[in-house]
Amino acid sequence: MNWFTKTFSSTIGRKIVMSITGLFLCSFLVVHLLGNLQLFKDDGGAAFNIYSDFMAHNGIIRFMEIILVLGFLFHIYDAIVLTRRNKAARPIDYAEQRPQENSTWSSRNMGLLGTVILVFLIIHLWNFFVPARFGGLEGVVIEDVEYENLYLRVMESFNVWWYVAIYVISMVALAYHLIHGFQSAFQTLGLDHKKYTPFIQGFGYFFSVVVCLAFAAIPLYFFFFK
Amino acid sequence: MILDSKIPEGPLAEKWDKHKFDVKLVNPANKRKYDIIVVGTGLAGASAAATFAELGYNVKSFCYQDSPRRAHSIAAQGGINAAKNYQNDGDSVFRLFYDTIKGGDYRSREANVYRLAQVSVNIIDQCVAQGVPFARDYGGLLANRSFGGAQVSRTFYARGQTGQQLLLGAYSALNRQVAYGKIKVYPRTEMLDLVMVDGKARGIVTRNLITGKIESHSAHAVVLATGGYGNVFFLSTNAMGSNATAAWRAYKKGAYFANPCYTQIHPTCIPVSGGHQSKLTLMSESLRNDGRVWVPKTVELAQKLRKGEIRVADIAEADRDYYLERKYPAFGNLVPRDVASRNAKLVCDEGRGVGSSGLAVYLDFADAIKRDGLAAISAKYGNLFDMYAKITDENPYEVPMRIYPAVHYTMGGLWVDYNLMTNLPGLYAAGECNFSDHGANRLGASALMQGLADGYFVLPYTIGDYLAKMPYDKVSTDHPAFKEAEQNVMDITNRLLSIKGTRTVDDFHKALGHIMWEYCGMARNAEGLQIAKQEIRKLRNEFWRDVKVVGVNEELNVTLEKAHRVADFLELGELMVEDALQRNESCGGHFREESQTPENEALRDDENFAYVAAWEFAGVDNAPVLHKEDLKFENVKLTQRSYK
Amino acid sequence: MAGSNPNAKPMDLTLKVWRQKDRNTPGQLVTYPVKGVSPDMSFLEMLDVLNEDLLLKGEEPVAFDHDCREGICGMCSLFINGRAHGPERGTTTCQLHMRHFNHGDTITIEPWRAAAFPVHKDLVVDRSALDRIQQAGGYISVNTGGVPDANEIPIPKTIADKAFDAATCIQCGACVAACKNASAMLFVSAKVSQLALLPQGKTERKTRVENMVAQMDIEGFGACTNTGACAAECPVGISLENINMLRREFIAAKATSENV
């Protein structure tokens, strides 16, 4: 192995990859959320449908989509590699454990939370991304231009109670994943300083809760008010 | 045999330099042809092993712990002396030498002690270069404190963990050589015999503590750096595993054991709390810089206190006897260790001791807190106060600490000459394991200095002188001498396993400790020592008839390990008593009640006892043979120590 | 002789202790009653009592590592009631006292669990992996003699204190034992930080961190996922800041060292 692969196959190197991809995925969440906030606009979905059409066909977005997929893949791949390694590092477990005395629940269950998020992601992509991107939605005409009506699909989906439940539960999982993950990413990069770390931790908590609340508000809004 | 200390000729200050020039050197290319065994990985052992390897020798390093870094040097709290005179307060090599000789009550060799003071300055340089994080002042330079009653500030320290930091420095130097392949470390391995071939020490026999395997190791020289024998007393501040076996088995192979009766009883330890107690915990001597030692003035008050009828706070200032300040106005609470310990025993013997057992005195910080504030005291001693609170469940910021003396260090050890070689050619002893530098009493912060001086700066020169005269040939471990030693170890082991008696090893160890503490502790007399001798013999016979060791040799067998060690303590204890008996004077840690001034102070007898008592083994049940090495003092005037 | 607390009553306890003959034989928890335990006893003295009982019955005593019994050698290493070194924070097993338990308690005692720490016997594990990590670079390459005067290298007090704090690690392995991933990052970071902070250690800092981390991975320790359990359970309070410093050192070294 050369120095590069050695670096990124070490435990610390893999964690660095996870932290960079994790922070990148956080930035994606922000973009995604900002776009989705248009669902709250009371215009019959016009703004949202125009926006989703833009997202599905713009060249830069398409390129970023590839980066995003890679980000997910590296994040997940290294998570799996490290989780397997970590399990192997303790082949016989303790008969009695009181980890609640020394660490937070979310920090110890990132794998579980990540898995929930992954399952959610597959459902989510299958329901919205695939038809929006590869066709299968009804058409709608807005200001003389034909668009695919993703808004309709959102409305239909979020009128099913168990579908809404999946979303809300997944957003709770995401919140916990981020509560640990956001500040952990900074630690993994060694970005730790007496002056700034308290801010990073506070902001990370705020970010996790607000972003996930906002995402969860969408299905709830549609279920109860549309 | 006349003991030749091989002290170089010439003026005191030039002896070491002259000797370094006179010793033979081994050609750098030939060093790799020599193997050296170092037993023990404390300050002396680790520093010696690392330095030998740096020079080019092949080193095998042994320790009973699971890592070399756990040797008991790690527990030393206070500091390390060096004649740097960084504080510009009048220190010098000669003053450190003088203080150490005087502190040792004029029972050590001038030349050795002077060399120790000389190299002390190099030690600090070496440790700092290794990354030892000594305490520093705000300007970034090294801080010093006055320690153990010294009139100058020459003690370097790393909070209350100086031993730890120094040992980790030596351990890192050792690790570096392990990485280079020059040192092979054998952890969890105990030396059980010394192998002599043609009158020279050529190897050791060990037991692997995990597998029980008995193995031989051959070398051109053997260094024992196995620490002291304080655990003869069962309760001491030594680690549970600290033992005398390596040194003792060397003694039984002909090495002389010098001044075994010199035991240091440290004045500031946490008192015994019950019969279950397994070890005693030292509270750093530095506490005496600010704490005031006292007991109630009257026996009645002390009794009431012990019964819980009154509390400490109820005792009026006028009813408190600050006995050290009263008796020794010049030094007060900072008198040397032996004086402080003996006085604690005296007041407790009078019935004025405190704590439920009556075997404790107060060390009170109330005045210091009033004077300097809680924060200042906490900054200085916080970790010690926490440790005290953890163990005793009492808050020393509010109630005075209770302290009592405990066995801490043994000044005696294998006899060595100026080169640190025992009377057996090729067998060296370093650190607490030898008898050399502390006389009858060790000063605070001098043990770390001696261990590292021996390992870093003395042995590497002197061992070369010996090896330069040796052929390169290695002795095979198939040599009959190795086979015989292995058989000897197996015989002892099998004998211990086959007794299958009714009393546990710890039971015997406690009984021995009790005898030693009672008769050969802080005060000794001929009558008591005679009783002790009889009792130890009785106990030893009982041990070999009735000890219970379970399990087999071929596995991790803690009881068997202990049985080996206690078997040796049972013989060593008798030698200590024998030595205490013949030394009919009081000096340093050895206080003979027959030899005291009208004010109950120790009375030395320089006319008859200014010698090193080196004992030669003559069979377990035979009286050992005493050899005397006369001590000559040409540079200091012998005075009765006075701290009034 | 009574202890410091004359009102302390002796306790009866039930111990569940991991017994394992040797590295290759599977072990199990075995239940032992212990009676009349004084609250002033240390935890290890309580085990001494158990062992004396077992010995007198002709049974093998429980093997456990211990030496200095004053919290500094790092030899003791018990996982007590689901916690490394037991329920008290900032305390090694040997400094844990029975007054923190109650009459009638059941106490589970297990060895450190990690692939890198195979069990020798009962509660005794092999921690030589930690020594090998130290050997990979936990030193400053200076030979004895020929070094500058100690005061030629001024070190700001704050830096010296920080280095000292990192240097107080006792290599007990509690960080590994407490970590759900059996990661040794806190241990490795303590040494790397100490030497990287000091001017004497800067010369070799890049190679040191690269080699020590590589050895850590070879030994089979898990990855650090920042749960913080290690620092919470560390008996001497080694801070998580060291782990972050280790990563800074690692990233800087990997980016700029000449080792390819």
mmCIF file of C-alpha atoms in Angstrom, chain B residues 47 50-51 54 64-72 74-75 77 84 86 122 124-134 136-142 158-161 164-165 168 171-173 175-180 185 188 210 237-242 272-282 356-357 359 387 389-394 402 456-457 502-507 548-552 555-559 562, chain C residues 1-6 21 38 40-42 44-45 48-49 51-52 54-70 72-75 89-92 95-97 99-100 120-121 124-128 130-132 134-136 138-158 160-165 167-173 187 191 194-195 198 200 204 235-236:
data_model
loop_
_atom_site.group_PDB
_atom_site.id
_atom_site.type_symbol
_atom_site.label_atom_id
_atom_site.label_comp_id
_atom_site.label_asym_id
_atom_site.label_seq_id
_atom_site.Cartn_x
_atom_site.Cartn_y
_atom_site.Cartn_z
ATOM 1 C CA SER B 47 17.990 3.095 33.030
ATOM 2 C CA ALA B 50 18.599 1.261 28.174
ATOM 3 C CA THR B 51 22.078 2.700 28.573
ATOM 4 C CA GLU B 54 22.678 2.369 23.683
ATOM 5 C CA TYR B 64 7.711 -9.850 37.425
ATOM 6 C CA GLN B 65 5.123 -7.217 36.474
ATOM 7 C CA ASP B 66 3.182 -7.418 33.219
ATOM 8 C CA SER B 67 5.049 -4.377 31.918
ATOM 9 C CA PRO B 68 8.428 -2.907 32.785
ATOM 10 C CA ARG B 69 6.710 0.386 33.476
ATOM 11 C CA ARG B 70 4.958 -0.934 36.574
ATOM 12 C CA ALA B 71 8.062 -1.387 38.727
ATOM 13 C CA HIS B 72 7.497 0.185 42.120
ATOM 14 C CA ILE B 74 6.543 4.434 39.797
ATOM 15 C CA ALA B 75 4.978 5.079 43.180
ATOM 16 C CA GLN B 77 5.869 10.776 45.056
ATOM 17 C CA LYS B 84 22.055 22.141 40.259
ATOM 18 C CA TYR B 86 19.319 26.660 40.068
ATOM 19 C CA ASN B 122 23.440 14.943 34.759
ATOM 20 C CA ILE B 124 18.112 16.084 35.519
ATOM 21 C CA ASP B 125 19.523 17.015 32.103
ATOM 22 C CA GLN B 126 18.977 13.477 30.883
ATOM 23 C CA CYS B 127 15.397 13.276 32.128
ATOM 24 C CA VAL B 128 14.423 16.618 30.647
ATOM 25 C CA ALA B 129 15.889 15.573 27.302
ATOM 26 C CA GLN B 130 13.721 12.438 27.438
ATOM 27 C CA GLY B 131 10.595 14.536 27.898
ATOM 28 C CA VAL B 132 10.015 14.132 31.627
ATOM 29 C CA PRO B 133 7.569 16.950 32.463
ATOM 30 C CA PHE B 134 9.109 18.359 35.630
ATOM 31 C CA ARG B 136 8.274 24.628 35.978
ATOM 32 C CA ASP B 137 8.006 28.245 36.944
ATOM 33 C CA TYR B 138 6.102 30.736 34.822
ATOM 34 C CA GLY B 139 9.289 31.786 33.101
ATOM 35 C CA GLY B 140 9.578 28.269 31.718
ATOM 36 C CA LEU B 141 12.550 27.174 33.821
ATOM 37 C CA LEU B 142 12.567 24.271 36.223
ATOM 38 C CA ALA B 158 6.537 16.443 38.874
ATOM 39 C CA ARG B 159 3.592 17.204 41.118
ATOM 40 C CA GLY B 160 3.232 14.235 43.516
ATOM 41 C CA GLN B 161 4.228 11.756 40.843
ATOM 42 C CA GLN B 164 6.169 7.847 37.817
ATOM 43 C CA GLN B 165 7.468 10.456 35.437
ATOM 44 C CA LEU B 168 8.313 6.517 32.312
ATOM 45 C CA TYR B 171 10.863 3.073 30.272
ATOM 46 C CA SER B 172 10.721 5.092 27.067
ATOM 47 C CA ALA B 173 14.490 4.830 26.692
ATOM 48 C CA ASN B 175 11.357 0.854 24.670
ATOM 49 C CA ARG B 176 13.490 2.620 22.119
ATOM 50 C CA GLN B 177 16.125 -0.063 22.489
ATOM 51 C CA VAL B 178 13.496 -2.799 22.350
ATOM 52 C CA ALA B 179 12.444 -1.327 19.021
ATOM 53 C CA TYR B 180 16.075 -1.425 17.867
ATOM 54 C CA VAL B 185 12.102 -7.761 27.725
ATOM 55 C CA ARG B 188 5.904 -11.667 34.146
ATOM 56 C CA ILE B 210 2.119 -17.426 33.171
ATOM 57 C CA THR B 237 4.492 1.014 51.373
ATOM 58 C CA ASN B 238 6.091 -1.369 48.891
ATOM 59 C CA ALA B 239 4.035 -2.929 46.131
ATOM 60 C CA MET B 240 2.389 -6.241 46.888
ATOM 61 C CA GLY B 241 4.803 -8.057 44.624
ATOM 62 C CA SER B 242 7.993 -6.339 45.798
ATOM 63 C CA VAL B 272 -3.609 0.785 59.625
ATOM 64 C CA SER B 273 -7.377 0.493 59.687
ATOM 65 C CA GLY B 274 -7.888 -3.194 60.314
ATOM 66 C CA GLY B 275 -6.552 -6.748 60.226
ATOM 67 C CA HIS B 276 -7.571 -7.113 56.601
ATOM 68 C CA GLN B 277 -5.093 -4.459 55.543
ATOM 69 C CA SER B 278 -2.809 -5.544 52.737
ATOM 70 C CA LYS B 279 -0.550 -2.556 52.349
ATOM 71 C CA LEU B 280 0.146 0.899 53.660
ATOM 72 C CA THR B 281 -0.106 4.091 51.704
ATOM 73 C CA LEU B 282 2.456 6.799 51.954
ATOM 74 C CA SER B 356 -9.556 4.355 67.190
ATOM 75 C CA SER B 357 -6.422 2.212 67.403
ATOM 76 C CA LEU B 359 -1.622 4.259 66.652
ATOM 77 C CA MET B 387 -6.116 10.181 48.038
ATOM 78 C CA ALA B 389 -10.093 11.112 51.629
ATOM 79 C CA LYS B 390 -10.598 8.192 49.283
ATOM 80 C CA ILE B 391 -8.900 5.773 51.633
ATOM 81 C CA THR B 392 -10.079 7.033 55.002
ATOM 82 C CA ASP B 393 -13.405 8.654 54.091
ATOM 83 C CA GLU B 394 -12.368 11.746 56.042
ATOM 84 C CA ARG B 402 -4.079 10.900 60.937
ATOM 85 C CA TYR B 456 22.480 5.917 33.696
ATOM 86 C CA PHE B 457 25.879 7.065 34.837
ATOM 87 C CA THR B 502 -3.102 -26.026 56.665
ATOM 88 C CA ARG B 503 -1.874 -22.424 56.841
ATOM 89 C CA THR B 504 -1.855 -20.031 53.916
ATOM 90 C CA VAL B 505 1.249 -18.223 52.701
ATOM 91 C CA ASP B 506 -0.258 -14.849 53.646
ATOM 92 C CA ASP B 507 -0.881 -16.151 57.128
ATOM 93 C CA LYS B 548 -0.678 -24.658 51.991
ATOM 94 C CA VAL B 549 0.094 -24.062 48.346
ATOM 95 C CA VAL B 550 -2.577 -25.197 45.894
ATOM 96 C CA GLY B 551 -2.405 -25.680 42.143
ATOM 97 C CA VAL B 552 0.523 -26.791 40.039
ATOM 98 C CA GLU B 555 0.247 -22.416 35.218
ATOM 99 C CA LEU B 556 -0.288 -18.922 36.585
ATOM 100 C CA ASN B 557 -0.090 -19.748 40.275
ATOM 101 C CA VAL B 558 -0.111 -16.702 42.513
ATOM 102 C CA THR B 559 0.148 -18.725 45.706
ATOM 103 C CA LYS B 562 4.172 -15.818 46.996
ATOM 104 C CA MET C 1 -8.680 -2.426 65.507
ATOM 105 C CA ALA C 2 -11.594 -0.625 64.014
ATOM 106 C CA GLY C 3 -11.480 1.568 60.990
ATOM 107 C CA SER C 4 -11.992 5.267 60.659
ATOM 108 C CA ASN C 5 -15.745 4.859 60.802
ATOM 109 C CA PRO C 6 -16.691 3.045 64.027
ATOM 110 C CA LYS C 21 -8.253 -21.691 33.473
ATOM 111 C CA SER C 38 -15.583 -4.294 56.392
ATOM 112 C CA ASP C 40 -13.019 0.170 55.192
ATOM 113 C CA MET C 41 -11.544 -2.635 53.112
ATOM 114 C CA SER C 42 -10.395 -1.915 49.635
ATOM 115 C CA LEU C 44 -8.865 -5.968 46.419
ATOM 116 C CA GLU C 45 -8.640 -6.680 50.142
ATOM 117 C CA ASP C 48 -7.953 -11.278 49.389
ATOM 118 C CA VAL C 49 -10.497 -12.435 51.962
ATOM 119 C CA ASN C 51 -9.000 -16.018 48.227
ATOM 120 C CA GLU C 52 -7.934 -16.950 51.738
ATOM 121 C CA LEU C 54 -10.877 -20.523 48.835
ATOM 122 C CA LEU C 55 -7.328 -21.559 49.718
ATOM 123 C CA LEU C 56 -8.342 -22.994 53.054
ATOM 124 C CA LYS C 57 -10.991 -25.014 51.245
ATOM 125 C CA GLY C 58 -8.261 -26.267 48.921
ATOM 126 C CA GLU C 59 -9.651 -24.402 45.923
ATOM 127 C CA GLU C 60 -7.660 -22.280 43.511
ATOM 128 C CA PRO C 61 -7.763 -18.617 44.470
ATOM 129 C CA VAL C 62 -9.037 -16.100 41.948
ATOM 130 C CA ALA C 63 -6.149 -14.695 39.929
ATOM 131 C CA PHE C 64 -6.248 -10.935 39.452
ATOM 132 C CA ASP C 65 -3.588 -8.363 38.597
ATOM 133 C CA HIS C 66 -2.551 -5.867 41.249
ATOM 134 C CA ASP C 67 0.684 -4.512 42.614
ATOM 135 C CA CYS C 68 1.174 -1.082 44.147
ATOM 136 C CA ARG C 69 -2.353 -0.820 45.551
ATOM 137 C CA GLU C 70 -2.067 2.925 45.600
ATOM 138 C CA ILE C 72 -0.268 4.458 40.284
ATOM 139 C CA CYS C 73 1.228 1.276 38.821
ATOM 140 C CA GLY C 74 -1.750 0.563 36.580
ATOM 141 C CA MET C 75 -1.635 -3.173 37.173
ATOM 142 C CA ARG C 89 -15.039 7.886 38.965
ATOM 143 C CA GLY C 90 -11.351 8.746 38.942
ATOM 144 C CA THR C 91 -10.494 5.650 40.939
ATOM 145 C CA THR C 92 -8.484 2.549 40.196
ATOM 146 C CA GLN C 95 -8.365 2.504 45.534
ATOM 147 C CA LEU C 96 -12.040 1.527 45.432
ATOM 148 C CA HIS C 97 -13.340 0.924 48.920
ATOM 149 C CA ARG C 99 -17.988 1.551 51.612
ATOM 150 C CA HIS C 100 -19.349 2.229 48.141
ATOM 151 C CA HIS C 120 -4.224 -15.322 30.828
ATOM 152 C CA LYS C 121 -6.282 -16.664 33.673
ATOM 153 C CA VAL C 124 -5.661 -11.516 34.488
ATOM 154 C CA VAL C 125 -5.255 -10.278 30.924
ATOM 155 C CA ASP C 126 -2.296 -9.777 28.603
ATOM 156 C CA ARG C 127 -1.797 -6.051 27.973
ATOM 157 C CA SER C 128 1.526 -6.343 26.184
ATOM 158 C CA LEU C 130 0.110 -1.457 24.935
ATOM 159 C CA ASP C 131 3.838 -1.940 25.471
ATOM 160 C CA ARG C 132 4.302 -2.683 21.780
ATOM 161 C CA GLN C 134 4.950 2.416 23.167
ATOM 162 C CA GLN C 135 7.867 0.637 21.540
ATOM 163 C CA ALA C 136 6.648 1.815 18.153
ATOM 164 C CA GLY C 138 6.634 6.474 22.528
ATOM 165 C CA TYR C 139 10.057 7.927 23.193
ATOM 166 C CA ILE C 140 12.442 10.726 22.371
ATOM 167 C CA SER C 141 15.595 9.443 20.737
ATOM 168 C CA VAL C 142 18.338 10.671 23.028
ATOM 169 C CA ASN C 143 21.169 8.573 24.306
ATOM 170 C CA THR C 144 22.381 8.842 27.854
ATOM 171 C CA GLY C 145 24.827 11.712 28.280
ATOM 172 C CA GLY C 146 25.617 14.515 25.922
ATOM 173 C CA VAL C 147 22.332 16.303 26.423
ATOM 174 C CA PRO C 148 21.995 20.048 26.983
ATOM 175 C CA ASP C 149 21.573 21.548 30.423
ATOM 176 C CA ALA C 150 18.029 21.065 31.653
ATOM 177 C CA ASN C 151 17.356 24.795 31.789
ATOM 178 C CA GLU C 152 18.527 25.404 28.240
ATOM 179 C CA ILE C 153 15.095 24.416 27.021
ATOM 180 C CA PRO C 154 12.582 26.753 28.643
ATOM 181 C CA ILE C 155 9.080 25.357 28.439
ATOM 182 C CA PRO C 156 6.088 27.587 29.242
ATOM 183 C CA LYS C 157 4.439 26.397 32.422
ATOM 184 C CA THR C 158 1.087 25.929 30.707
ATOM 185 C CA ALA C 160 4.631 21.730 30.740
ATOM 186 C CA ASP C 161 1.470 21.274 32.802
ATOM 187 C CA LYS C 162 -0.483 20.063 29.804
ATOM 188 C CA ALA C 163 2.260 17.598 28.918
ATOM 189 C CA PHE C 164 2.313 16.422 32.494
ATOM 190 C CA ASP C 165 -1.437 15.859 32.515
ATOM 191 C CA ALA C 167 1.936 11.893 30.931
ATOM 192 C CA THR C 168 0.066 10.712 34.008
ATOM 193 C CA CYS C 169 -1.541 7.845 32.052
ATOM 194 C CA ILE C 170 -0.973 4.642 34.023
ATOM 195 C CA GLN C 171 -1.444 2.292 31.050
ATOM 196 C CA CYS C 172 -4.065 0.278 32.906
ATOM 197 C CA GLY C 173 -6.196 -0.236 29.821
ATOM 198 C CA PHE C 187 -3.967 5.651 25.685
ATOM 199 C CA LYS C 191 1.751 9.597 24.894
ATOM 200 C CA GLN C 194 2.831 14.565 25.849
ATOM 201 C CA LEU C 195 5.741 14.294 23.463
ATOM 202 C CA LEU C 198 7.222 19.383 24.495
ATOM 203 C CA GLN C 200 12.172 17.971 22.960
ATOM 204 C CA GLU C 204 10.263 13.046 15.793
ATOM 205 C CA PRO C 235 -8.920 6.613 36.697
ATOM 206 C CA VAL C 236 -6.381 9.410 36.269
#
